[in-house]
């Protein structure tokens, strides 16, 4: 009599948690394992010196099979092996870890200490405080705190690359995007394609402050 193995069912709660691995719908940052990063660096250095796997393995005193597994990230090389490879490739051992040293930006701005800068709206009495800025990566991100006082003027002819989000903090403004206008009050959000004409069309209740976050592709 054959006994059928019991199938284990994952609980719905656990499955849901496994799906929600990040705080948003953004995919997980996949940069590869430490082994694969070291392997990529070894392979690149070997090719720069125009060495075959057999030639480098002989020079380092390891087997071709081991070198192949190191380059593909299949195994974790010991420090002794990495030291032998660094000598054979004539590089410091720290060179193998270059890919693991990628910078991750972070900025912290205390209340009231944002950098005051001038933009196209400055002539219309719009005050800008830059609250941070991404330095690396393919996307530029610029968060602003924008203030419009009683002496400010409406200006709705902004256009630029990327997308923008407006989050209303105080006051009341009628904000234009393309052919539509939106009456924005504290707590309201507007997200839009920034290539279309946009900006405050009517200053309903001053002073007005809102958070503006602009995201755009960097030019190479």
PDB file of C-alpha atoms in Angstrom, residues 5-218:
ATOM      1  CA  UNK A   5       2.907  12.374   0.544  1.00  0.00           C
ATOM      2  CA  UNK A   6       0.918  15.176   2.093  1.00  0.00           C
ATOM      3  CA  UNK A   7       0.950  18.449   0.222  1.00  0.00           C
ATOM      4  CA  UNK A   8       1.814  21.394   2.360  1.00  0.00           C
ATOM      5  CA  UNK A   9      -0.275  24.471   1.744  1.00  0.00           C
ATOM      6  CA  UNK A  10       1.168  27.887   2.315  1.00  0.00           C
ATOM      7  CA  UNK A  11      -1.151  30.109   4.297  1.00  0.00           C
ATOM      8  CA  UNK A  12      -2.748  33.017   2.394  1.00  0.00           C
ATOM      9  CA  UNK A  13      -1.237  35.445   4.894  1.00  0.00           C
ATOM     10  CA  UNK A  14       2.265  34.153   4.279  1.00  0.00           C
ATOM     11  CA  UNK A  15       1.817  34.209   0.495  1.00  0.00           C
ATOM     12  CA  UNK A  16       0.643  37.790   0.723  1.00  0.00           C
ATOM     13  CA  UNK A  17       3.650  38.780   2.803  1.00  0.00           C
ATOM     14  CA  UNK A  18       5.979  37.135   0.290  1.00  0.00           C
ATOM     15  CA  UNK A  19       4.407  39.229  -2.483  1.00  0.00           C
ATOM     16  CA  UNK A  20       4.786  42.484  -0.529  1.00  0.00           C
ATOM     17  CA  UNK A  21       8.537  42.431  -0.198  1.00  0.00           C
ATOM     18  CA  UNK A  22       8.966  46.179  -0.747  1.00  0.00           C
ATOM     19  CA  UNK A  23       7.158  49.226   0.569  1.00  0.00           C
ATOM     20  CA  UNK A  24       5.758  49.932  -2.898  1.00  0.00           C
ATOM     21  CA  UNK A  25       5.198  48.276  -6.261  1.00  0.00           C
ATOM     22  CA  UNK A  26       8.857  48.871  -7.127  1.00  0.00           C
ATOM     23  CA  UNK A  27      10.767  45.648  -7.815  1.00  0.00           C
ATOM     24  CA  UNK A  28      13.406  44.465  -5.400  1.00  0.00           C
ATOM     25  CA  UNK A  29      16.891  45.830  -5.999  1.00  0.00           C
ATOM     26  CA  UNK A  30      18.622  42.920  -7.694  1.00  0.00           C
ATOM     27  CA  UNK A  31      22.322  43.516  -7.894  1.00  0.00           C
ATOM     28  CA  UNK A  32      23.511  39.936  -7.895  1.00  0.00           C
ATOM     29  CA  UNK A  33      25.223  37.966  -5.166  1.00  0.00           C
ATOM     30  CA  UNK A  34      28.666  38.789  -3.813  1.00  0.00           C
ATOM     31  CA  UNK A  35      30.003  35.674  -5.567  1.00  0.00           C
ATOM     32  CA  UNK A  36      28.650  36.745  -8.953  1.00  0.00           C
ATOM     33  CA  UNK A  37      30.042  40.276  -8.560  1.00  0.00           C
ATOM     34  CA  UNK A  38      33.499  38.949  -7.695  1.00  0.00           C
ATOM     35  CA  UNK A  39      33.268  36.478 -10.575  1.00  0.00           C
ATOM     36  CA  UNK A  40      32.358  39.229 -13.038  1.00  0.00           C
ATOM     37  CA  UNK A  41      35.349  41.270 -11.933  1.00  0.00           C
ATOM     38  CA  UNK A  42      37.740  38.312 -12.246  1.00  0.00           C
ATOM     39  CA  UNK A  43      36.446  37.475 -15.721  1.00  0.00           C
ATOM     40  CA  UNK A  44      36.683  41.095 -16.874  1.00  0.00           C
ATOM     41  CA  UNK A  45      40.258  41.432 -15.633  1.00  0.00           C
ATOM     42  CA  UNK A  46      41.243  38.145 -17.252  1.00  0.00           C
ATOM     43  CA  UNK A  47      39.816  39.246 -20.607  1.00  0.00           C
ATOM     44  CA  UNK A  48      41.530  42.631 -20.372  1.00  0.00           C
ATOM     45  CA  UNK A  49      44.841  40.776 -20.089  1.00  0.00           C
ATOM     46  CA  UNK A  50      43.777  38.460 -22.935  1.00  0.00           C
ATOM     47  CA  UNK A  51      44.300  35.380 -20.794  1.00  0.00           C
ATOM     48  CA  UNK A  52      42.452  32.101 -21.218  1.00  0.00           C
ATOM     49  CA  UNK A  53      40.871  30.315 -18.275  1.00  0.00           C
ATOM     50  CA  UNK A  54      43.624  27.711 -18.488  1.00  0.00           C
ATOM     51  CA  UNK A  55      46.395  30.328 -18.494  1.00  0.00           C
ATOM     52  CA  UNK A  56      45.046  32.243 -15.499  1.00  0.00           C
ATOM     53  CA  UNK A  57      44.304  29.092 -13.492  1.00  0.00           C
ATOM     54  CA  UNK A  58      47.855  27.853 -14.082  1.00  0.00           C
ATOM     55  CA  UNK A  59      49.334  31.192 -13.048  1.00  0.00           C
ATOM     56  CA  UNK A  60      47.194  31.305  -9.892  1.00  0.00           C
ATOM     57  CA  UNK A  61      47.792  27.657  -9.045  1.00  0.00           C
ATOM     58  CA  UNK A  62      44.131  26.609  -9.107  1.00  0.00           C
ATOM     59  CA  UNK A  63      42.187  24.249 -11.356  1.00  0.00           C
ATOM     60  CA  UNK A  64      40.397  25.453 -14.476  1.00  0.00           C
ATOM     61  CA  UNK A  65      37.159  24.046 -13.066  1.00  0.00           C
ATOM     62  CA  UNK A  66      37.473  26.138  -9.922  1.00  0.00           C
ATOM     63  CA  UNK A  67      38.241  29.289 -11.907  1.00  0.00           C
ATOM     64  CA  UNK A  68      35.226  28.703 -14.144  1.00  0.00           C
ATOM     65  CA  UNK A  69      32.985  28.321 -11.086  1.00  0.00           C
ATOM     66  CA  UNK A  70      34.426  31.495  -9.533  1.00  0.00           C
ATOM     67  CA  UNK A  71      33.772  33.486 -12.708  1.00  0.00           C
ATOM     68  CA  UNK A  72      30.177  32.278 -12.929  1.00  0.00           C
ATOM     69  CA  UNK A  73      29.567  32.943  -9.235  1.00  0.00           C
ATOM     70  CA  UNK A  74      28.838  29.273  -8.568  1.00  0.00           C
ATOM     71  CA  UNK A  75      31.159  29.052  -5.580  1.00  0.00           C
ATOM     72  CA  UNK A  76      32.490  31.336  -2.877  1.00  0.00           C
ATOM     73  CA  UNK A  77      36.247  31.669  -3.282  1.00  0.00           C
ATOM     74  CA  UNK A  78      38.427  31.631  -0.179  1.00  0.00           C
ATOM     75  CA  UNK A  79      40.635  34.601   0.664  1.00  0.00           C
ATOM     76  CA  UNK A  80      43.657  32.489  -0.186  1.00  0.00           C
ATOM     77  CA  UNK A  81      42.298  31.796  -3.672  1.00  0.00           C
ATOM     78  CA  UNK A  82      41.387  35.450  -4.202  1.00  0.00           C
ATOM     79  CA  UNK A  83      44.855  36.460  -3.071  1.00  0.00           C
ATOM     80  CA  UNK A  84      46.417  34.057  -5.591  1.00  0.00           C
ATOM     81  CA  UNK A  85      44.195  35.441  -8.356  1.00  0.00           C
ATOM     82  CA  UNK A  86      45.024  39.042  -7.450  1.00  0.00           C
ATOM     83  CA  UNK A  87      48.741  38.285  -7.749  1.00  0.00           C
ATOM     84  CA  UNK A  88      48.249  36.510 -11.068  1.00  0.00           C
ATOM     85  CA  UNK A  89      46.223  39.450 -12.391  1.00  0.00           C
ATOM     86  CA  UNK A  90      48.575  42.016 -10.801  1.00  0.00           C
ATOM     87  CA  UNK A  91      45.786  43.886  -8.985  1.00  0.00           C
ATOM     88  CA  UNK A  92      45.068  44.478  -5.289  1.00  0.00           C
ATOM     89  CA  UNK A  93      42.603  42.023  -3.791  1.00  0.00           C
ATOM     90  CA  UNK A  94      40.231  44.915  -3.070  1.00  0.00           C
ATOM     91  CA  UNK A  95      39.689  45.258  -6.835  1.00  0.00           C
ATOM     92  CA  UNK A  96      37.474  42.156  -6.766  1.00  0.00           C
ATOM     93  CA  UNK A  97      35.023  43.945  -4.485  1.00  0.00           C
ATOM     94  CA  UNK A  98      34.684  47.088  -6.585  1.00  0.00           C
ATOM     95  CA  UNK A  99      31.142  46.281  -7.737  1.00  0.00           C
ATOM     96  CA  UNK A 100      29.950  45.933  -4.147  1.00  0.00           C
ATOM     97  CA  UNK A 101      30.885  49.534  -3.280  1.00  0.00           C
ATOM     98  CA  UNK A 102      28.104  51.272  -5.222  1.00  0.00           C
ATOM     99  CA  UNK A 103      26.916  54.424  -3.465  1.00  0.00           C
ATOM    100  CA  UNK A 104      23.298  54.719  -2.272  1.00  0.00           C
ATOM    101  CA  UNK A 105      22.181  58.323  -1.917  1.00  0.00           C
ATOM    102  CA  UNK A 106      20.459  59.665   1.164  1.00  0.00           C
ATOM    103  CA  UNK A 107      19.906  63.238   2.295  1.00  0.00           C
ATOM    104  CA  UNK A 108      18.399  64.738   5.440  1.00  0.00           C
ATOM    105  CA  UNK A 109      17.149  68.319   5.586  1.00  0.00           C
ATOM    106  CA  UNK A 110      16.052  69.914   8.846  1.00  0.00           C
ATOM    107  CA  UNK A 111      12.888  72.013   8.830  1.00  0.00           C
ATOM    108  CA  UNK A 112      13.471  75.438   7.309  1.00  0.00           C
ATOM    109  CA  UNK A 113      16.949  74.629   6.007  1.00  0.00           C
ATOM    110  CA  UNK A 114      16.105  73.769   2.395  1.00  0.00           C
ATOM    111  CA  UNK A 115      18.295  75.407  -0.233  1.00  0.00           C
ATOM    112  CA  UNK A 116      16.607  78.517  -1.644  1.00  0.00           C
ATOM    113  CA  UNK A 117      16.991  78.554  -5.411  1.00  0.00           C
ATOM    114  CA  UNK A 118      15.637  80.464  -8.385  1.00  0.00           C
ATOM    115  CA  UNK A 119      13.401  78.917 -11.032  1.00  0.00           C
ATOM    116  CA  UNK A 120      11.206  80.263 -13.815  1.00  0.00           C
ATOM    117  CA  UNK A 121       8.460  81.017 -11.303  1.00  0.00           C
ATOM    118  CA  UNK A 122      10.729  83.140  -9.097  1.00  0.00           C
ATOM    119  CA  UNK A 123       9.914  86.273 -11.142  1.00  0.00           C
ATOM    120  CA  UNK A 124       6.237  85.680 -10.327  1.00  0.00           C
ATOM    121  CA  UNK A 125       6.922  85.574  -6.600  1.00  0.00           C
ATOM    122  CA  UNK A 126       7.164  81.803  -6.252  1.00  0.00           C
ATOM    123  CA  UNK A 127       9.672  80.800  -3.563  1.00  0.00           C
ATOM    124  CA  UNK A 128      11.485  77.473  -3.959  1.00  0.00           C
ATOM    125  CA  UNK A 129      13.302  75.409  -1.341  1.00  0.00           C
ATOM    126  CA  UNK A 130      15.163  72.386  -2.678  1.00  0.00           C
ATOM    127  CA  UNK A 131      14.762  69.596  -0.099  1.00  0.00           C
ATOM    128  CA  UNK A 132      17.220  67.136  -1.618  1.00  0.00           C
ATOM    129  CA  UNK A 133      18.517  65.859  -4.927  1.00  0.00           C
ATOM    130  CA  UNK A 134      19.572  62.507  -6.328  1.00  0.00           C
ATOM    131  CA  UNK A 135      23.199  62.457  -7.478  1.00  0.00           C
ATOM    132  CA  UNK A 136      23.577  59.037  -9.050  1.00  0.00           C
ATOM    133  CA  UNK A 137      21.431  56.885 -11.293  1.00  0.00           C
ATOM    134  CA  UNK A 138      19.512  57.243 -14.540  1.00  0.00           C
ATOM    135  CA  UNK A 139      16.687  59.285 -12.989  1.00  0.00           C
ATOM    136  CA  UNK A 140      16.869  62.764 -11.546  1.00  0.00           C
ATOM    137  CA  UNK A 141      14.609  63.475  -8.547  1.00  0.00           C
ATOM    138  CA  UNK A 142      14.022  67.010  -7.235  1.00  0.00           C
ATOM    139  CA  UNK A 143      11.702  67.610  -4.248  1.00  0.00           C
ATOM    140  CA  UNK A 144      10.712  71.249  -3.646  1.00  0.00           C
ATOM    141  CA  UNK A 145       8.760  73.108  -1.009  1.00  0.00           C
ATOM    142  CA  UNK A 146       7.053  75.923  -2.933  1.00  0.00           C
ATOM    143  CA  UNK A 147       5.547  78.960  -1.226  1.00  0.00           C
ATOM    144  CA  UNK A 148       3.296  81.586  -2.828  1.00  0.00           C
ATOM    145  CA  UNK A 149       2.568  84.616  -0.656  1.00  0.00           C
ATOM    146  CA  UNK A 150      -0.020  87.398  -1.116  1.00  0.00           C
ATOM    147  CA  UNK A 151       2.235  89.254  -3.572  1.00  0.00           C
ATOM    148  CA  UNK A 152       2.762  86.213  -5.825  1.00  0.00           C
ATOM    149  CA  UNK A 153       1.341  86.022  -9.343  1.00  0.00           C
ATOM    150  CA  UNK A 154      -0.281  83.106 -11.134  1.00  0.00           C
ATOM    151  CA  UNK A 155       1.917  81.391 -13.713  1.00  0.00           C
ATOM    152  CA  UNK A 156       0.710  78.274 -15.526  1.00  0.00           C
ATOM    153  CA  UNK A 157       3.121  77.894 -18.411  1.00  0.00           C
ATOM    154  CA  UNK A 158       5.701  75.506 -16.926  1.00  0.00           C
ATOM    155  CA  UNK A 159       6.844  72.656 -19.184  1.00  0.00           C
ATOM    156  CA  UNK A 160       9.683  70.198 -18.663  1.00  0.00           C
ATOM    157  CA  UNK A 161      10.619  66.560 -19.097  1.00  0.00           C
ATOM    158  CA  UNK A 162       9.475  63.841 -16.729  1.00  0.00           C
ATOM    159  CA  UNK A 163       6.583  63.602 -14.299  1.00  0.00           C
ATOM    160  CA  UNK A 164       5.615  65.744 -11.323  1.00  0.00           C
ATOM    161  CA  UNK A 165       3.579  65.338  -8.160  1.00  0.00           C
ATOM    162  CA  UNK A 166       2.001  68.225  -6.274  1.00  0.00           C
ATOM    163  CA  UNK A 167       0.838  67.781  -2.663  1.00  0.00           C
ATOM    164  CA  UNK A 168      -1.036  70.744  -1.219  1.00  0.00           C
ATOM    165  CA  UNK A 169      -0.065  71.786   2.321  1.00  0.00           C
ATOM    166  CA  UNK A 170      -1.684  75.175   3.020  1.00  0.00           C
ATOM    167  CA  UNK A 171      -3.893  77.682   1.209  1.00  0.00           C
ATOM    168  CA  UNK A 172      -5.947  77.084  -1.900  1.00  0.00           C
ATOM    169  CA  UNK A 173      -4.963  77.215  -5.585  1.00  0.00           C
ATOM    170  CA  UNK A 174      -6.519  76.358  -8.909  1.00  0.00           C
ATOM    171  CA  UNK A 175      -3.813  74.381 -10.679  1.00  0.00           C
ATOM    172  CA  UNK A 176      -3.714  73.902 -14.439  1.00  0.00           C
ATOM    173  CA  UNK A 177      -2.512  70.839 -16.333  1.00  0.00           C
ATOM    174  CA  UNK A 178      -2.986  70.958 -20.116  1.00  0.00           C
ATOM    175  CA  UNK A 179      -6.687  71.817 -20.738  1.00  0.00           C
ATOM    176  CA  UNK A 180      -7.899  71.010 -17.214  1.00  0.00           C
ATOM    177  CA  UNK A 181      -7.804  72.931 -13.946  1.00  0.00           C
ATOM    178  CA  UNK A 182      -8.038  71.499 -10.439  1.00  0.00           C
ATOM    179  CA  UNK A 183      -9.003  73.296  -7.249  1.00  0.00           C
ATOM    180  CA  UNK A 184      -6.397  72.136  -4.766  1.00  0.00           C
ATOM    181  CA  UNK A 185      -6.793  72.373  -1.003  1.00  0.00           C
ATOM    182  CA  UNK A 186      -4.647  71.001   1.864  1.00  0.00           C
ATOM    183  CA  UNK A 187      -4.270  67.234   1.506  1.00  0.00           C
ATOM    184  CA  UNK A 188      -5.012  67.169  -2.238  1.00  0.00           C
ATOM    185  CA  UNK A 189      -2.564  65.534  -4.667  1.00  0.00           C
ATOM    186  CA  UNK A 190      -1.996  66.022  -8.374  1.00  0.00           C
ATOM    187  CA  UNK A 191       0.274  63.729 -10.401  1.00  0.00           C
ATOM    188  CA  UNK A 192       0.926  64.471 -14.073  1.00  0.00           C
ATOM    189  CA  UNK A 193       3.076  64.356 -17.189  1.00  0.00           C
ATOM    190  CA  UNK A 194       5.189  67.493 -16.865  1.00  0.00           C
ATOM    191  CA  UNK A 195       5.698  67.889 -20.640  1.00  0.00           C
ATOM    192  CA  UNK A 196       2.234  69.478 -20.815  1.00  0.00           C
ATOM    193  CA  UNK A 197       1.626  73.076 -19.798  1.00  0.00           C
ATOM    194  CA  UNK A 198       1.065  73.313 -16.044  1.00  0.00           C
ATOM    195  CA  UNK A 199       1.209  75.620 -13.033  1.00  0.00           C
ATOM    196  CA  UNK A 200      -0.962  77.659 -10.633  1.00  0.00           C
ATOM    197  CA  UNK A 201      -3.726  79.244 -12.716  1.00  0.00           C
ATOM    198  CA  UNK A 202      -5.527  81.098  -9.922  1.00  0.00           C
ATOM    199  CA  UNK A 203      -4.282  81.934  -6.441  1.00  0.00           C
ATOM    200  CA  UNK A 204      -7.472  81.449  -4.468  1.00  0.00           C
ATOM    201  CA  UNK A 205      -6.290  81.663  -0.852  1.00  0.00           C
ATOM    202  CA  UNK A 206      -2.817  82.843   0.159  1.00  0.00           C
ATOM    203  CA  UNK A 207      -0.355  82.055   1.510  1.00  0.00           C
ATOM    204  CA  UNK A 208      -0.041  78.738  -0.328  1.00  0.00           C
ATOM    205  CA  UNK A 209       2.561  76.037   0.209  1.00  0.00           C
ATOM    206  CA  UNK A 210       2.839  72.758  -1.580  1.00  0.00           C
ATOM    207  CA  UNK A 211       5.313  69.970  -2.044  1.00  0.00           C
ATOM    208  CA  UNK A 212       6.466  69.413  -5.618  1.00  0.00           C
ATOM    209  CA  UNK A 213       8.443  66.299  -6.587  1.00  0.00           C
ATOM    210  CA  UNK A 214       9.869  66.188 -10.114  1.00  0.00           C
ATOM    211  CA  UNK A 215      11.287  63.012 -11.631  1.00  0.00           C
ATOM    212  CA  UNK A 216      13.007  63.050 -15.016  1.00  0.00           C
ATOM    213  CA  UNK A 217      15.503  60.982 -17.053  1.00  0.00           C
ATOM    214  CA  UNK A 218      19.056  62.247 -16.981  1.00  0.00           C
TER     215      UNK A 218
END
